[in-house]
Short mmCIF file of C-alpha atoms in Angstrom, two decimals:
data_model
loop_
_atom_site.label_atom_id
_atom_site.label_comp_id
_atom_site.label_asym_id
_atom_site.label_seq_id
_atom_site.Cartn_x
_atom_site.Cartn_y
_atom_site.Cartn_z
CA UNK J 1 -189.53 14.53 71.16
CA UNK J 2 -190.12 12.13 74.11
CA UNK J 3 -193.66 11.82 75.18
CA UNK J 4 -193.16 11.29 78.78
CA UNK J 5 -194.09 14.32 80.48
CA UNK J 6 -197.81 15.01 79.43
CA UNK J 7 -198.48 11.28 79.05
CA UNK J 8 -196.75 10.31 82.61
CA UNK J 9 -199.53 8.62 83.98
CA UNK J 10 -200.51 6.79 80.96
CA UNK J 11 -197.24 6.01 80.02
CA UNK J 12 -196.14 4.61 83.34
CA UNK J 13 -195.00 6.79 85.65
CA UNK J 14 -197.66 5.68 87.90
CA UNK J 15 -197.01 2.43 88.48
CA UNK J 16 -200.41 0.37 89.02
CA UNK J 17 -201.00 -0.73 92.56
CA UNK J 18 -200.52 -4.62 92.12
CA UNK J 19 -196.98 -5.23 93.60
CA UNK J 20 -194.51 -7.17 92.16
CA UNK J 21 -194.82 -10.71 92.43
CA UNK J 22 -192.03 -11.69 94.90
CA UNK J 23 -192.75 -8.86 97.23
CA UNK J 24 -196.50 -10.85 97.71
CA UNK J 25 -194.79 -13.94 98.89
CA UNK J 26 -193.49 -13.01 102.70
CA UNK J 27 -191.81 -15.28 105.23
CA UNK J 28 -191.25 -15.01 109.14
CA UNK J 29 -188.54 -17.11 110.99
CA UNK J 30 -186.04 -17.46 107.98
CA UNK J 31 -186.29 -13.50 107.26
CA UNK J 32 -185.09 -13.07 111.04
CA UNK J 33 -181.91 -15.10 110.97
CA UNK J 34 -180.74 -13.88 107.72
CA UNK J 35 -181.43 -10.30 107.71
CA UNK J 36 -182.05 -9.59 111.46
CA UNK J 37 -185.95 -8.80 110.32
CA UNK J 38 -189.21 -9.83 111.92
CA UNK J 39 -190.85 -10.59 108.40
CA UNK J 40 -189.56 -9.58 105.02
CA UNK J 41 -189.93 -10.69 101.39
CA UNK J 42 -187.01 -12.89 99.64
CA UNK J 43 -185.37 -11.65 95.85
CA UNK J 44 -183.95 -13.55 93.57
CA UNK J 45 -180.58 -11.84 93.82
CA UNK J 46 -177.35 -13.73 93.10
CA UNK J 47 -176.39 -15.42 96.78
CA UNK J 48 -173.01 -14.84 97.92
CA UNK J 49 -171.43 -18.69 98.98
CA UNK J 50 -171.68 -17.81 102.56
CA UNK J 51 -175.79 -16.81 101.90
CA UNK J 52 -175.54 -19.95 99.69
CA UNK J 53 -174.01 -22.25 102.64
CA UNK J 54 -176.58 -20.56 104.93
CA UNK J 55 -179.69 -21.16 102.87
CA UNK J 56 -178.22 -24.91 102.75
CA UNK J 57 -178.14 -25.45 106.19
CA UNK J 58 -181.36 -23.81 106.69
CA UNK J 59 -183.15 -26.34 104.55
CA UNK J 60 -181.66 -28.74 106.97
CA UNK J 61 -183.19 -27.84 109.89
CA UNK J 62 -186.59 -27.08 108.31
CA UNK J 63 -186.98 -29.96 106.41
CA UNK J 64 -187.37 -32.49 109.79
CA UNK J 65 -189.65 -29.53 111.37
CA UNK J 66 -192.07 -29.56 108.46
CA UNK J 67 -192.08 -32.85 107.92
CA UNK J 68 -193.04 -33.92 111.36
CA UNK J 69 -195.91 -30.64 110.95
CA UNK J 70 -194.50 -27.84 112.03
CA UNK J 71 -196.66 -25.24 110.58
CA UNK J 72 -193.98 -22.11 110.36
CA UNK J 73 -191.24 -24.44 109.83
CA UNK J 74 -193.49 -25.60 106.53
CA UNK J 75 -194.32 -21.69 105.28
CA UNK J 76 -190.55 -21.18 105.64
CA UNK J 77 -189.80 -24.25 103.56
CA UNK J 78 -192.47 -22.96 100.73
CA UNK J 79 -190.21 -19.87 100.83
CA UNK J 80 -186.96 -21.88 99.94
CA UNK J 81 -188.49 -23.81 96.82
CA UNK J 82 -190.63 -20.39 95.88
CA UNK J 83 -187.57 -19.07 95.87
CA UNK J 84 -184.79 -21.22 94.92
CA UNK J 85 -183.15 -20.64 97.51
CA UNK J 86 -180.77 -23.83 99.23
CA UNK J 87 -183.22 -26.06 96.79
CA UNK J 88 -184.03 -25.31 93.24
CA UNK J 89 -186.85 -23.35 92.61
CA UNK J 90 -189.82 -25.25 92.38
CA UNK J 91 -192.96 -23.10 92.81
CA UNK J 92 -195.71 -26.40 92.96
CA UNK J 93 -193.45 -27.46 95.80
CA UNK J 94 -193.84 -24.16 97.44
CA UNK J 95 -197.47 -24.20 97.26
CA UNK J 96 -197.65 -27.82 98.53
CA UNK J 97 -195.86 -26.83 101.75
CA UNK J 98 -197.62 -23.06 102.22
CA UNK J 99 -200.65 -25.16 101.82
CA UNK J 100 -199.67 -27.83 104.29
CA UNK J 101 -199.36 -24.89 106.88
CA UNK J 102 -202.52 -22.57 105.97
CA UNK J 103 -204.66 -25.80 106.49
CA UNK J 104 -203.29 -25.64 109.97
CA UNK J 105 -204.68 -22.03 110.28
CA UNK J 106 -200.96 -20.38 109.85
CA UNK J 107 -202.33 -17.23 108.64
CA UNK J 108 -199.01 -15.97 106.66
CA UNK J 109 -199.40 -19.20 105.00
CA UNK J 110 -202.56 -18.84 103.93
CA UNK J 111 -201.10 -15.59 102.62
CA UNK J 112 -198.85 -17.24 100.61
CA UNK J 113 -201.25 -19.82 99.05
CA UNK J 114 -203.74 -16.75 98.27
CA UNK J 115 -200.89 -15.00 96.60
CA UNK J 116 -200.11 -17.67 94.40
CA UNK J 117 -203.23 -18.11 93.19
CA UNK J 118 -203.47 -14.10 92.72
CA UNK J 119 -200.46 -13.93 90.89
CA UNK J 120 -200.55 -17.35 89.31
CA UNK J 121 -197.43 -18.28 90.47
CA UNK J 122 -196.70 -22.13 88.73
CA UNK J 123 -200.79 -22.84 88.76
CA UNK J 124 -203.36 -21.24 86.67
CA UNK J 125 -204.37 -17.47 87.81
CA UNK J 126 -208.05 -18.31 90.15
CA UNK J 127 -209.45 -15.19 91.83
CA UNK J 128 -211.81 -17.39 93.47
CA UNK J 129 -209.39 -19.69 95.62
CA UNK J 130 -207.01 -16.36 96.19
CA UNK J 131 -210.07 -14.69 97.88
CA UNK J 132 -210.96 -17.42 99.86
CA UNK J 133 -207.74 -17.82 101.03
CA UNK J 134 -206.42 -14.36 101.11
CA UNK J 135 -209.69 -13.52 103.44
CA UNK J 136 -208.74 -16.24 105.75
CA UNK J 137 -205.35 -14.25 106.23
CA UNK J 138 -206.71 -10.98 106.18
CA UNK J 139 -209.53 -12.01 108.76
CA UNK J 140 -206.79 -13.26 111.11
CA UNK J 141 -205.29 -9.94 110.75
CA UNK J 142 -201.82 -10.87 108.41
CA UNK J 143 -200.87 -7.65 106.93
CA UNK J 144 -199.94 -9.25 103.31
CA UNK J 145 -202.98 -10.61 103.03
CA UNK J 146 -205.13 -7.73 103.83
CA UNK J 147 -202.96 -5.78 101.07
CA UNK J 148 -203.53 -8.06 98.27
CA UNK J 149 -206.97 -8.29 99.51
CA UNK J 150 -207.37 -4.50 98.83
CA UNK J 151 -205.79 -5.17 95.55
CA UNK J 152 -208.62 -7.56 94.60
CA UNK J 153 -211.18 -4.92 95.44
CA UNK J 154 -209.18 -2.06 93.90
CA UNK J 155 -208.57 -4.01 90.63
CA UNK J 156 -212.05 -6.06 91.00
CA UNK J 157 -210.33 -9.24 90.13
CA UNK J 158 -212.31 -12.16 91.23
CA UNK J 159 -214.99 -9.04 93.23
CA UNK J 160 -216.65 -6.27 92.07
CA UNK J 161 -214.89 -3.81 92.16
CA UNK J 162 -215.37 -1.67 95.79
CA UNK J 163 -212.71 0.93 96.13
CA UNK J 164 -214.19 1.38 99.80
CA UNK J 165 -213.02 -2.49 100.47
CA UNK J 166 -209.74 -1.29 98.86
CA UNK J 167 -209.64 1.29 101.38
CA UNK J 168 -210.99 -0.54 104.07
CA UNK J 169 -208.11 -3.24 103.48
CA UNK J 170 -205.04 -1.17 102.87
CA UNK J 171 -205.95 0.66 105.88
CA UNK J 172 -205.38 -2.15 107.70
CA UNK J 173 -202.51 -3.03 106.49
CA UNK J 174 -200.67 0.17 106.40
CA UNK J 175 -201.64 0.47 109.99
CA UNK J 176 -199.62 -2.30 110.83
CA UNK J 177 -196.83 -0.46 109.06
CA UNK J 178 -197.08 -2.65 105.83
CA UNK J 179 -195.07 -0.41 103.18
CA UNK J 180 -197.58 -2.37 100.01
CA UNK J 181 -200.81 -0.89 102.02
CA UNK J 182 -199.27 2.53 102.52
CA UNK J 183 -198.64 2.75 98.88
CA UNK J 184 -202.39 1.39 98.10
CA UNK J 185 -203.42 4.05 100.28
CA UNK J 186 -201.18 7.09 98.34
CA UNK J 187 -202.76 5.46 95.01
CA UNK J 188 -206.53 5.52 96.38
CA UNK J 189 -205.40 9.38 97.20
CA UNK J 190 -203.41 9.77 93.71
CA UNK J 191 -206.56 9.26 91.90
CA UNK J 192 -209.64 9.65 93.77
CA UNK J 193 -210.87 5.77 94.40
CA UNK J 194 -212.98 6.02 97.22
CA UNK J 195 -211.69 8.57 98.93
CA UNK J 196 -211.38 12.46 97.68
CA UNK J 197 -208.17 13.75 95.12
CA UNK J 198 -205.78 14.97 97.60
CA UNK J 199 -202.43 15.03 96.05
CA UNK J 200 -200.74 15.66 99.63
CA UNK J 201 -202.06 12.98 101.50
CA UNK J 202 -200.61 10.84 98.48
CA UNK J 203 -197.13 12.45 99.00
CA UNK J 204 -197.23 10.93 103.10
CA UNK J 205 -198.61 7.81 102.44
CA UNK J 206 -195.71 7.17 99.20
CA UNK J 207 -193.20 8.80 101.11
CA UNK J 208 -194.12 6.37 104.29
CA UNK J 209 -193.83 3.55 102.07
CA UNK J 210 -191.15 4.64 99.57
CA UNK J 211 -188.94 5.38 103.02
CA UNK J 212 -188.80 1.83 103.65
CA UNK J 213 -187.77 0.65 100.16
CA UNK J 214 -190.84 0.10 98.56
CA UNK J 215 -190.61 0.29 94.98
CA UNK J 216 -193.45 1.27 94.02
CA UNK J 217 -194.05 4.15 96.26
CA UNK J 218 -190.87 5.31 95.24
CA UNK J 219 -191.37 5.64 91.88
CA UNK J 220 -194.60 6.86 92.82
CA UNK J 221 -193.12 9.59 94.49
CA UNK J 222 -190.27 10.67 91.79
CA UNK J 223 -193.57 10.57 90.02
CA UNK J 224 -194.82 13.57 92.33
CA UNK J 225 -192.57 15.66 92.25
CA UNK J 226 -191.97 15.50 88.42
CA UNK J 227 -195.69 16.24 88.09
CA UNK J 228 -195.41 18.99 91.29
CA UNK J 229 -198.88 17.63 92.49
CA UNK J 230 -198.89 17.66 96.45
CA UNK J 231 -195.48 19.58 96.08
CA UNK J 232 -193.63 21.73 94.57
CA UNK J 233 -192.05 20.48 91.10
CA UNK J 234 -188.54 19.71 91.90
CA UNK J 235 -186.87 17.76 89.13
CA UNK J 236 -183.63 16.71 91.50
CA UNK J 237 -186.21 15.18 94.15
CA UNK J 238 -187.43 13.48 91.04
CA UNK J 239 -184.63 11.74 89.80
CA UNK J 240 -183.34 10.50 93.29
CA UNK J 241 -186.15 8.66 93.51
CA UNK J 242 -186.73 7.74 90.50
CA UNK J 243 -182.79 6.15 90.80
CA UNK J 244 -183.82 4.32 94.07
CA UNK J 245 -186.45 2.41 92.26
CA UNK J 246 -184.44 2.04 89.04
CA UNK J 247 -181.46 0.40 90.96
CA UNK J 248 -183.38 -2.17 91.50
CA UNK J 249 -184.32 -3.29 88.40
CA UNK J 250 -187.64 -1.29 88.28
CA UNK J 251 -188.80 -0.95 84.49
CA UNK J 252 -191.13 2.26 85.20
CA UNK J 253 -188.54 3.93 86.76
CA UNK J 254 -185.89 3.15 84.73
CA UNK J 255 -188.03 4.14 81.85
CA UNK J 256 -188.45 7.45 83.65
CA UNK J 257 -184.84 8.36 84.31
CA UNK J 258 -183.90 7.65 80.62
CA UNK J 259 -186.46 10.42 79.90
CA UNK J 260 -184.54 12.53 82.45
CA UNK J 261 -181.58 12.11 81.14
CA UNK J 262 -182.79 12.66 77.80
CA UNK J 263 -184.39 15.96 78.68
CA UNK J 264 -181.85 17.53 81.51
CA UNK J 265 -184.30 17.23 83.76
CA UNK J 266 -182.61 17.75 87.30
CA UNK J 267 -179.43 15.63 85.87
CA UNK J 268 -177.19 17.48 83.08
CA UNK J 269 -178.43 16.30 79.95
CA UNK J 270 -176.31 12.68 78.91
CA UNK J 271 -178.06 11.06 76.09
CA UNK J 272 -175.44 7.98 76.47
CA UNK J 273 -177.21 7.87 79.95
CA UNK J 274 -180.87 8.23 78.83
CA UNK J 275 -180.11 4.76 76.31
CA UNK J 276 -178.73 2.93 78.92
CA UNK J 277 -181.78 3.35 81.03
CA UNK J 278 -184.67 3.28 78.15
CA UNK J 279 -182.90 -0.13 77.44
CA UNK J 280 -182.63 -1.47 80.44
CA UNK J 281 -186.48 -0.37 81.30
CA UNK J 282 -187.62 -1.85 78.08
CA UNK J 283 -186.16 -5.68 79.31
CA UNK J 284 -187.56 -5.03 82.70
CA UNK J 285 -190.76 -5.11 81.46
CA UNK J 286 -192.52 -8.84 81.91
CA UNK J 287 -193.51 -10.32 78.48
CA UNK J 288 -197.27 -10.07 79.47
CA UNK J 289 -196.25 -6.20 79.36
CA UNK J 290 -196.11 -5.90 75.46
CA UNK J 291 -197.52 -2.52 75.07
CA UNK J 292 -194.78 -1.14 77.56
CA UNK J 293 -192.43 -2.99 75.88
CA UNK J 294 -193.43 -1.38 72.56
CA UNK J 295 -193.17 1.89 73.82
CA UNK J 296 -189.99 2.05 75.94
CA UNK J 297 -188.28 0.56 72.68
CA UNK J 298 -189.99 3.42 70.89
CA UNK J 299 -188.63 5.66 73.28
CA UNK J 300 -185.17 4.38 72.69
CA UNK J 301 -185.24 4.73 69.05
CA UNK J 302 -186.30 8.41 69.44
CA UNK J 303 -182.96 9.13 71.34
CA UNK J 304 -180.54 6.87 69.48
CA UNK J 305 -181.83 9.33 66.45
CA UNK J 306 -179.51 11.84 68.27
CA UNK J 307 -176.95 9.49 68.96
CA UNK J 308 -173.56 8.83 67.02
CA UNK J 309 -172.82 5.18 66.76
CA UNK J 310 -169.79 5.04 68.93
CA UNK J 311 -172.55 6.25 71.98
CA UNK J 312 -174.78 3.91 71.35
CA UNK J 313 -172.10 0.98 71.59
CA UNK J 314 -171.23 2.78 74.89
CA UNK J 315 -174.94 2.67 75.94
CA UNK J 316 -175.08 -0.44 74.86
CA UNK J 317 -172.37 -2.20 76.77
CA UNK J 318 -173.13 0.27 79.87
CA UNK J 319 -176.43 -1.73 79.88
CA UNK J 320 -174.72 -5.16 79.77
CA UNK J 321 -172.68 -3.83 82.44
CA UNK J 322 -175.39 -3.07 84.45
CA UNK J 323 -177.18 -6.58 84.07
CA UNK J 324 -174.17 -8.40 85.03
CA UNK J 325 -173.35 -6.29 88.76
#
């Protein structure tokens, strides 16, 4: 049998609060003529040729800008290379231009450069330039850099570790609505880290975040109610969320609805399902995430045992399928 449900925490469930790489990397101007959005994070999703043209164009009005030192005009340029988007991706050019910005005191841009050194995003990982530039931000009051300030302190990379500086900083943030600080604050709450257990003030600060498409908190909150801590254990709640973080390519959550399937919990049981999902969790996983990977292809062996061959062909070209939307 599956081990997910008394080693769901361990296992995964619980995503850690570091957020994915690409939602650490925020832009302003470009965000709000694209999407109709004061700030928001880019994806690498496939561009349609009309996003495509418009991405093209918008290099060409940036480029002069930033050129002649236009500090947001810059940031927004470090956006396109960081994300290949209208230019190919070139993440040293990204820095160059976020850089170019933050040393004019552009707070989102100094952000930006923190994050890439956090994350080590096309330069070696160094905690030391990410906090001094991630403080500038945070001290200026730039909600994405007080978040992955908190996540220094929580995960005492580069600091000792001070959950009460994780607080302190996600606080901020998630004042200012910021969905990655909400879901710092529903982990602090999840576990205890500076602040007492309390399972339902987890559920409102996930379910503030999650409600805005945060990934994490999502899967954070499918998380609850599978576990029914803070609420009642409600399998269907469970699934829906984990779906809405799975949909988008999130490997915990994906994990977690294979298991679902698997089991028949809150779906009707569909082990065709449950291989499609284990499989597409397991190559969500980033190579620096071995031991996941290990597992989740575990996992998938211990339900193709209960498979016929012709469903595991179907599982396996559902999967492909799925990659290819």
């Amino acid at each position: 049998m599956l081990k997910f449900p008394e080693n769901a925490a361990r296992e995964g469930f619980f995503c850690s609060m570091r957020p994915s790489i690409l939602r650490s990397i925020t832009g302003t101007i470009f965000t709000l003529i694209l999407f109709g959005l004061a700030s928001a994070s880019f994806s690498q999703t496939a561009q349609s040729p009309e996003d495509g043209a418009r991405y093209a164009a918008e290099l060409q009005r940036l480029m002069p800008l930033a050129l002649k030192g236009d500090a947001v005009s810059q940031n927004n340029l470090g956006n396109l290379y960081a994300t290949g988007h209208g230019v190919p991706k070139d993440e040293l050019q990204a820095l160059a231009w976020y850089r170019k910005a933050a040393d004019q005191g552009l707070a989102i841009a100094q952000s930006n450069v923190g994050a890439v050194y956090l994350y080590g995003l096309g330069v070696p990982q160094d905690y030391a330039q990410a906090l001094v530039w991630l403080r500038k931000a945070a001290n200026q009051g730039d909600a994405s850099g007080e978040v992955n300030l908190g996540i220094m302190y929580n995960d005492g990379d580069g600091v000792t570790q001070d959950y009460a500086q994780a607080l302190f900083w996600y606080t901020k943030s998630a004042d200012q609505g910021n969905s990655a600080g909400e879901n710092g604050l529903g982990t602090l709450y999840n576990f205890g880290h500076g602040v007492p257990q309390d399972y339902t003030q987890a559920l409102v600060w996930f379910r503030k975040a999650a409600e805005q498409g945060n990934l994490d908190a999502q899967n954070n909150l499918g998380s609850l109610y599978f576990t029914a801590k803070g609420v009642p254990q409600d399998y269907t709640q469970a699934v829906a969320w984990f779906r809405k973080a799975a949909d988008h390519g999130y490997a915990n959550a994906q994990e977690a609805l294979g298991y679902m399937y698997f089991s028949g919990n809150g779906v009707t049981q569909d082990y065709v399902q449950a291989y499609m999902w284990q499989t597409l969790g397991m190559a969500s996983y980033r190579a620096s995430d071995s031991a996941k990977r290990d597992a989740a292809s575990k996992h998938r062996d211990q339900i193709a045992a209960k498979m016929t061959p012709e469903q595991i062909a179907e599982a396996q070209q559902l999967a492909k399928d799925w990659v290819s939307k």
